[in-house]
């Protein structure tokens, strides 16, 4: 929240060269613009300024959303346009169209309110926008274009809206509709701003002080220099930081799929970009709390009325941060154990283990972790390579593979596939027996022999086979994945 006159600032809050923590601005910089209650998200706001990606604020009426964004434009000395989406006519943005002298093109009569010379634009009450205008604003927010024409001077695209949700909710705003998901996904940061109950007592007094109304915002904190320095850092971000942000974003997106929260590929890329900007304004080193804040304020679901539970976010963040902060061997091991496709797991095991000991650990844990039929697939596929080149996976891995494969295979210098099954006629048949028999009839040669041995092994040991055809296909693909490594091991 906001609405009080700026406090007297220190000589400077711009940090590079003056502070050892590497921050762009000292904590509390928004207070010196007369904005209070936003301390928890001020790094997010600064990150959006250096990335120049679209920013959306969501909050109850009177929480200072408009004041904050207008104050930023004023402090930065930008040519600013402020439009109310519920009232705007499209001609207000572009001006009145008229044909060129030769009649071959359309020009627009510019006014002080048109957008053509704007360096920053605020679309207020975005959730009250008419559908046809929302579609037209899409290219403005996403591409810095209007009517198909570039807006080369436009740096910042900001929007604000009230929450959208069911009419029986505690806070309901008539006419505040969910944003189109494609439009919401174009905003980089989506910040839920604090209300009165989220303010500490000192901030409540500052917000409620009527003497602060209509005071101009001036750049007393070095905001312009900080943004300029942040832009330089952002363009020169290290490969290591890019890799950390990319790894975290990828793992988070995968983790969120489990409770049914989808992040689009575009959103995952945007999250990675957000984390880079946020890290650079906050000192330059990834931190758990920083990445959690970046994740929380990068989810577009709130703009269409869906709130992701904190427990879900905590779990996804914890898994991603744990993966990110492990050493190389731990990350590789985690990647192997999370891989569900047997062929890909075989390639990982054979094509890039950090050390033989790590490969051995990955093989042993895989065989324990996987259901018995899938463990059999992995063992059958890996055994020839493990035998021909024991150093690739290690002697302990070979022993573990052979232990699983022993009931299925007979090893006499080469793999021979047993072709019999011992089923007593008076026992209840396995529920997948008839399906397995039909599948085997459709196969030929070595593939049929391998499939028969695998499937009969599962039947004898009463392992469940939900989809025999899929299990056989996994075996065939895993064996094909291993073949190139067998070729490499031949003298």
C-alpha atoms as one frame of an Amber mdcrd trajectory, in Angstrom:
protein
   0.000   0.000   0.000   1.064   3.618  -0.234  -0.203   7.196  -0.112   2.257
   8.922   2.222   4.887  11.489   1.456   8.381  10.106   0.843  10.517   9.913
   3.928  13.812  11.725   3.923  16.168   9.293   2.183  19.778   8.646   2.982
  22.348  10.141   0.665  22.012   7.221  -1.728  20.408   3.786  -1.814  22.041
   2.696  -5.062  24.413  -0.066  -3.950  26.954  -1.128  -6.622  30.391   0.034
  -5.522  29.060   1.133  -2.136  27.805  -2.128  -0.672  29.456  -5.508  -0.308
  26.277  -7.548  -0.808  25.967  -6.768  -4.522  22.360  -5.561  -4.308  21.189
  -2.961  -6.784  19.188  -1.019  -4.192  19.186  -1.170  -0.422  16.093  -2.748
   1.173  13.251  -0.314   1.667  13.818   1.672  -1.524  10.098   1.817  -2.331
   9.474   3.641   0.933  11.484   6.549  -0.402   9.004   6.792  -3.267   6.150
   7.022  -0.765   5.115   3.399  -1.234   4.604   1.349   1.946   3.746  -2.277
   2.627   5.490  -3.663  -0.470   8.794  -4.589   1.195   8.307  -8.326   0.538
   8.015  -7.835  -3.221  10.275  -4.839  -3.883  12.983  -7.090  -5.356  10.359
  -8.615  -7.661   9.340  -5.136  -8.819  12.954  -4.113  -9.417  13.552  -7.359
 -11.324  10.638  -6.505 -13.621  12.186  -3.095 -14.264  15.518  -4.522 -15.391
  13.971  -7.290 -17.531  11.335  -4.920 -18.973   8.879  -7.807 -19.125   5.156
  -7.207 -18.490   4.063  -6.860 -14.857   0.582  -7.524 -13.428  -0.553  -6.448
  -9.952  -3.605  -8.139  -8.416  -5.179  -6.834  -5.241  -8.236  -5.436  -3.514
  -9.433  -1.912  -4.156  -7.387   0.795  -2.464  -4.202  -1.214  -1.971  -1.998
   1.189  -3.930  -1.507  -0.735  -7.175  -2.057   2.263  -9.419  -0.141   4.587
  -7.106   2.893   2.284  -7.154   3.066   1.986 -10.942   2.453   5.669 -11.574
   5.119   6.499  -8.965   7.650   4.267 -10.727   7.082   5.998 -14.045   7.377
   9.403 -12.380  10.585   8.500 -10.533  12.130   7.126 -13.725  11.106  10.217
 -15.709   9.155   8.198 -18.273   6.580   9.415 -20.746   3.665   7.582 -19.206
   0.153   6.636 -20.289  -2.502   5.465 -17.855  -5.650   3.878 -19.287  -8.719
   2.490 -17.554  -9.554  -0.713 -19.399 -13.209  -0.609 -18.365 -13.745   2.818
 -19.963 -11.258   3.010 -22.801 -12.228   3.220 -26.435  -9.618   1.886 -28.796
  -9.317   5.242 -30.533  -8.050   6.611 -27.199  -4.934   4.494 -27.630  -4.190
   4.950 -31.323  -5.875   8.238 -32.226  -8.326   8.941 -35.005  -7.462   7.113
 -38.253  -7.336   8.970 -41.547  -6.023   8.025 -44.983  -2.614   9.209 -46.152
  -2.393  11.810 -48.924  -2.016   9.202 -51.627  -4.768   7.066 -50.122  -2.585
   3.963 -49.898  -2.199   3.794 -46.102  -3.791   4.816 -42.824  -2.278   7.304
 -40.412  -3.433   8.185 -36.904  -3.920  11.661 -35.490  -1.895  11.676 -32.277
  -3.072  13.370 -29.086  -1.515  13.708 -25.622  -3.420  10.548 -24.684  -2.353
   8.264 -27.535   0.206   5.562 -26.961   2.650   6.145 -29.810   5.243   8.130
 -27.813   4.764   6.314 -24.500   7.726   4.811 -22.652   5.527   3.145 -20.031
   1.866   2.205 -20.075  -0.490   1.145 -17.287  -3.684  -0.708 -18.189  -5.778
  -0.314 -15.056  -8.813  -2.476 -14.227  -7.649  -5.022 -16.800 -10.116  -7.658
 -15.595 -13.015  -5.304 -16.455 -11.888  -4.918 -20.040 -14.356  -5.723 -22.813
 -13.441  -8.984 -24.584 -12.799  -7.273 -27.918 -10.436  -4.778 -26.253  -8.728
  -7.538 -24.280  -7.861  -9.207 -27.588  -6.471  -5.947 -28.967  -4.391  -5.356
 -25.850  -2.818  -8.776 -26.289  -0.301  -7.593 -28.894   0.447  -4.456 -26.845
   1.328  -6.476 -23.751   3.039  -9.342 -25.544   4.806  -7.674 -28.465   4.881
  -3.897 -27.873   2.730  -3.533 -30.973  -0.634  -1.920 -31.671  -2.648  -2.344
 -34.845   0.295  -4.305 -36.225   2.683  -1.360 -35.739   5.755  -1.349 -33.494
   5.993   0.925 -30.454   9.784   1.445 -30.381   9.775   3.857 -27.425   7.694
   1.619 -25.151   9.801   0.023 -22.410   7.310  -1.013 -19.741   3.882  -2.630
 -19.947   2.069  -2.738 -16.639  -1.443  -3.750 -15.636  -3.526  -3.873 -12.476
  -6.734  -5.662 -11.585  -8.973  -6.666  -8.709  -9.201 -10.341  -7.797 -11.569
 -12.465  -9.810 -13.455 -15.302  -8.191 -16.859 -16.717  -7.243 -19.653 -14.299
  -6.322 -20.004 -15.923  -2.910 -16.371 -15.235  -2.030 -15.350 -13.009   0.857
 -14.153 -10.279  -1.519 -16.198 -10.089  -4.698 -15.846  -7.454  -7.400 -18.769
  -7.153  -9.768 -17.491  -7.127 -13.342 -13.987  -8.345 -12.509 -13.664 -11.324
 -14.830 -10.971 -13.948 -15.183  -8.301 -13.035 -17.696  -7.970 -15.095 -20.823
  -5.295 -17.655 -19.988  -3.228 -16.832 -23.071  -3.180 -13.148 -22.083  -2.371
 -13.899 -18.442   0.514 -16.110 -19.531   2.146 -13.115 -21.254   2.780 -11.340
 -17.958   6.174 -12.153 -16.484   5.509 -11.385 -12.833   2.030 -11.638 -11.328
   2.118 -10.066  -7.868  -0.638 -10.293  -5.291  -0.324  -7.056  -3.338  -0.915
  -6.787   0.426  -4.109  -5.447   1.990  -4.532  -3.685   5.353  -4.367  -6.944
   7.306  -0.963  -7.641   5.756   0.626  -4.420   7.020   2.619  -3.920  10.197
   1.446  -1.155  12.540   4.140   1.323  11.447   3.140   0.944   7.790  -0.534
   1.313   8.647   0.174   4.719  10.201   2.185   5.822   7.173  -0.513   4.684
   4.757  -3.274   6.353   6.743  -1.429   9.713   7.009  -3.532  12.152   4.962
  -0.572  14.530   4.615   1.026  12.210   2.048  -1.611  12.640  -0.667  -0.500
  14.066  -4.033   3.189  14.352  -3.182   5.291  13.796  -6.302   7.658  10.818
  -6.511  11.256  11.799  -7.206  14.279   9.608  -7.814  15.970  10.079  -4.461
  17.245   6.513  -4.289  19.183   6.208  -7.528  16.461   4.123  -9.177  17.390
   5.179 -12.703  21.041   4.270 -12.163  20.059   0.998 -10.498  17.872   0.016
 -13.448  20.617   0.951 -15.895  23.152  -1.133 -13.957  20.615  -3.973 -13.664
  20.083  -3.959 -17.422  23.829  -4.301 -17.909  23.991  -7.199 -15.468  20.970
  -8.846 -17.057  22.470  -8.793 -20.534  25.750 -10.216 -19.218  24.325 -12.883
 -16.888  26.667 -15.834 -16.500  26.096 -19.251 -18.040  26.103 -20.725 -14.530
  23.204 -18.509 -13.448  21.266 -19.331 -16.619  21.826 -23.045 -15.971  20.713
 -22.772 -12.329  17.517 -20.913 -13.258  16.784 -23.301 -16.126  17.306 -26.386
 -13.951  15.109 -25.059 -11.152  12.306 -23.979 -13.511  12.311 -27.321 -15.332
  12.127 -29.388 -12.146   9.419 -27.143 -10.659   7.262 -27.467 -13.777   7.576
 -31.247 -13.676   6.785 -31.392  -9.961   3.696 -29.191 -10.353   2.234 -31.570
 -12.942   1.667 -34.178 -10.217  -1.051 -32.127  -8.430  -2.441 -31.033 -11.798
  -0.858 -27.563 -12.075   0.303 -26.995 -15.653   2.925 -24.435 -16.594   3.149
 -23.826 -20.324   6.573 -24.188 -21.972   6.482 -20.414 -22.397   5.839 -19.978
 -18.679   8.736 -22.272 -17.759  11.053 -20.179 -19.952   9.644 -17.000 -18.409
  10.148 -18.363 -14.899  13.789 -19.030 -15.725  14.167 -15.457 -17.015  12.428
 -14.060 -13.933  14.764 -15.937 -11.597  17.814 -14.568 -13.386  16.575 -10.984
 -13.073  15.570 -11.493  -9.444  18.935 -12.990  -8.526  20.833 -10.131 -10.156
  18.963  -7.394  -8.285  19.363  -9.252  -4.984  23.093  -9.840  -4.908  23.897
 -12.208  -7.762  23.752 -15.585  -5.983  20.778 -17.994  -6.111  19.104 -18.392
  -2.707  16.286 -20.704  -1.659  13.993 -17.960  -0.337  14.662 -15.831  -3.390
  13.749 -18.614  -5.818  10.632 -19.453  -3.797   9.538 -15.826  -4.006  10.252
 -15.803  -7.733   8.141 -18.926  -8.207   5.227 -17.609  -6.150   5.138 -14.348
  -8.112   5.531 -15.952 -11.537   2.383 -18.105 -11.605  -0.375 -16.778 -13.881
  -3.159 -18.946 -12.395  -4.244 -16.212  -9.981  -5.196 -14.016 -12.949  -7.880
 -16.485 -13.963  -9.106 -17.142 -10.430  -7.089 -20.216  -9.412  -4.970 -20.094
  -6.272  -2.184 -22.668  -6.064  -1.968 -24.042  -2.524   1.091 -23.074  -0.496
   1.713 -26.722   0.333   1.909 -27.529  -3.374   4.312 -24.655  -4.013   6.435
 -25.626  -1.027   6.748 -29.215  -2.216   7.649 -28.250  -5.779  10.159 -25.651
  -4.603  11.764 -28.017  -2.093  12.229 -30.724  -4.722  13.657 -28.284  -7.278
  15.984 -26.568  -4.809  17.217 -29.896  -3.480  17.957 -31.029  -7.030  19.712
 -27.754  -7.852  21.986 -27.743  -4.817  23.184 -31.313  -5.028  26.620 -32.058
  -6.401  27.092 -33.353  -9.949  26.902 -37.017  -8.953  23.735 -36.527  -6.914
  22.043 -34.581  -9.717  22.909 -37.289 -12.236  21.662 -40.026  -9.904  18.411
 -38.134  -9.298  17.939 -37.675 -13.038  18.373 -41.413 -13.653  15.962 -42.413
 -10.895  13.319 -39.934 -12.089  13.489 -41.180 -15.681  10.430 -43.348 -16.380
  11.311 -44.505 -19.891  13.471 -47.688 -19.719  15.287 -46.928 -22.984  16.244
 -43.437 -21.819  17.292 -44.803 -18.437  19.570 -47.323 -20.170  21.173 -44.577
 -22.238  21.739 -42.469 -19.134  23.299 -45.369 -17.263  25.617 -46.300 -20.111
  26.364 -42.902 -21.579  27.459 -40.481 -18.898  27.808 -41.631 -15.303  30.122
 -39.302 -13.336  31.935 -42.358 -11.925  31.658 -46.161 -11.873  30.589 -46.019
  -8.212  27.726 -43.674  -9.087  26.724 -45.926 -11.988  26.674 -48.919  -9.638
  24.507 -47.023  -7.167  22.124 -45.958  -9.944  21.752 -49.541 -11.215  21.150
 -51.001  -7.757  18.656 -48.299  -6.769  16.852 -48.605 -10.101  16.383 -52.344
  -9.696  15.042 -51.842  -6.168  12.873 -48.846  -7.043  11.177 -50.204 -10.169
   8.225 -52.627 -10.157   9.373 -56.190 -10.808   8.391 -56.326 -14.526  10.179
 -53.033 -15.257  13.214 -54.099 -13.242  13.316 -57.252 -15.374  13.240 -55.130
 -18.543  16.166 -53.032 -17.292  18.203 -56.071 -16.238  17.617 -57.933 -19.511
  18.652 -54.907 -21.546  21.771 -54.047 -19.518  23.149 -57.535 -18.936  25.019
 -57.985 -22.258  26.908 -54.686 -21.836  27.598 -55.323 -18.152  29.071 -58.710
 -19.067  31.180 -57.534 -21.987  32.460 -54.385 -20.295  32.211 -54.724 -16.496
  34.152 -51.499 -15.894  31.370 -49.436 -17.468  28.884 -50.170 -14.678  31.069
 -51.877 -12.089  31.247 -55.401 -10.715  28.573 -54.751  -8.085  26.191 -53.518
 -10.756  26.823 -56.648 -12.818  26.041 -58.785  -9.769  22.794 -56.893  -9.142
  21.757 -57.187 -12.799  22.573 -60.891 -12.898  20.597 -61.476  -9.715  17.460
 -60.091 -11.341  18.147 -61.752 -14.688  19.106 -65.180 -13.298  15.534 -66.501
 -13.029  14.965 -65.454 -16.631  18.253 -66.070 -18.420  20.765 -68.839 -18.710
  24.275 -67.454 -19.111  26.756 -69.657 -21.033  29.098 -67.162 -22.589  26.118
 -65.567 -24.299  22.502 -64.886 -23.389  20.159 -67.769 -24.206  16.437 -67.333
 -23.769  14.528 -70.136 -22.053  11.343 -71.021 -23.872   9.232 -72.918 -21.356
   6.790 -72.130 -18.607   5.654 -74.315 -15.768   1.968 -73.824 -15.235  -0.093
 -76.412 -13.358  -3.360 -77.162 -15.169  -5.404 -76.971 -11.975  -4.250 -73.476
 -10.981  -6.050 -70.223 -11.777  -4.466 -68.662 -14.839  -2.833 -65.228 -14.651
  -5.377 -62.571 -15.705  -3.041 -61.441 -18.505  -2.273 -64.949 -19.810  -4.587
 -64.874 -22.808  -3.480 -61.349 -23.740   0.165 -62.403 -23.486  -0.461 -65.451
 -25.685  -2.139 -63.327 -28.343   0.743 -60.858 -28.267   3.368 -63.584 -28.628
   1.546 -64.983 -31.649   1.992 -61.626 -33.400   5.774 -61.524 -32.840   8.574
 -63.313 -34.643  12.163 -64.387 -34.139  14.369 -63.152 -31.334  11.861 -60.496
 -30.341   9.226 -63.193 -29.797  11.654 -65.322 -27.792  12.639 -62.402 -25.528
   9.032 -61.359 -25.029   7.975 -64.940 -24.229  10.623 -65.276 -21.559   9.827
 -61.920 -19.952   6.070 -62.391 -19.979   6.151 -66.005 -18.790   8.519 -64.980
 -15.997   6.000 -62.361 -14.847   3.150 -64.862 -15.055   4.975 -67.552 -13.095
   5.809 -65.095 -10.315   2.306 -63.582 -10.492   3.576 -60.094 -11.228   0.802
 -57.786 -12.476   1.003 -56.942 -16.194  -1.481 -54.113 -16.857  -0.448 -53.811
 -20.515   1.602 -56.707 -21.946   2.063 -54.985 -25.304   3.463 -51.870 -23.648
   5.789 -53.937 -21.451   7.107 -55.807 -24.488   7.572 -52.566 -26.387   9.585
 -51.153 -23.463  11.841 -54.206 -23.582  12.358 -53.929 -27.323  13.163 -50.201
 -27.122  15.539 -50.715 -24.210  17.426 -53.426 -26.112  17.654 -51.176 -29.166
  18.980 -48.362 -26.949  21.712 -50.652 -25.609  22.859 -52.007 -29.003  25.143
 -49.040 -29.878  27.033 -49.579 -26.631  27.465 -53.277 -27.430  28.994 -52.277
 -30.754  31.411 -49.939 -28.965  32.610 -52.714 -26.648  33.513 -55.138 -29.424
  37.277 -55.408 -30.105
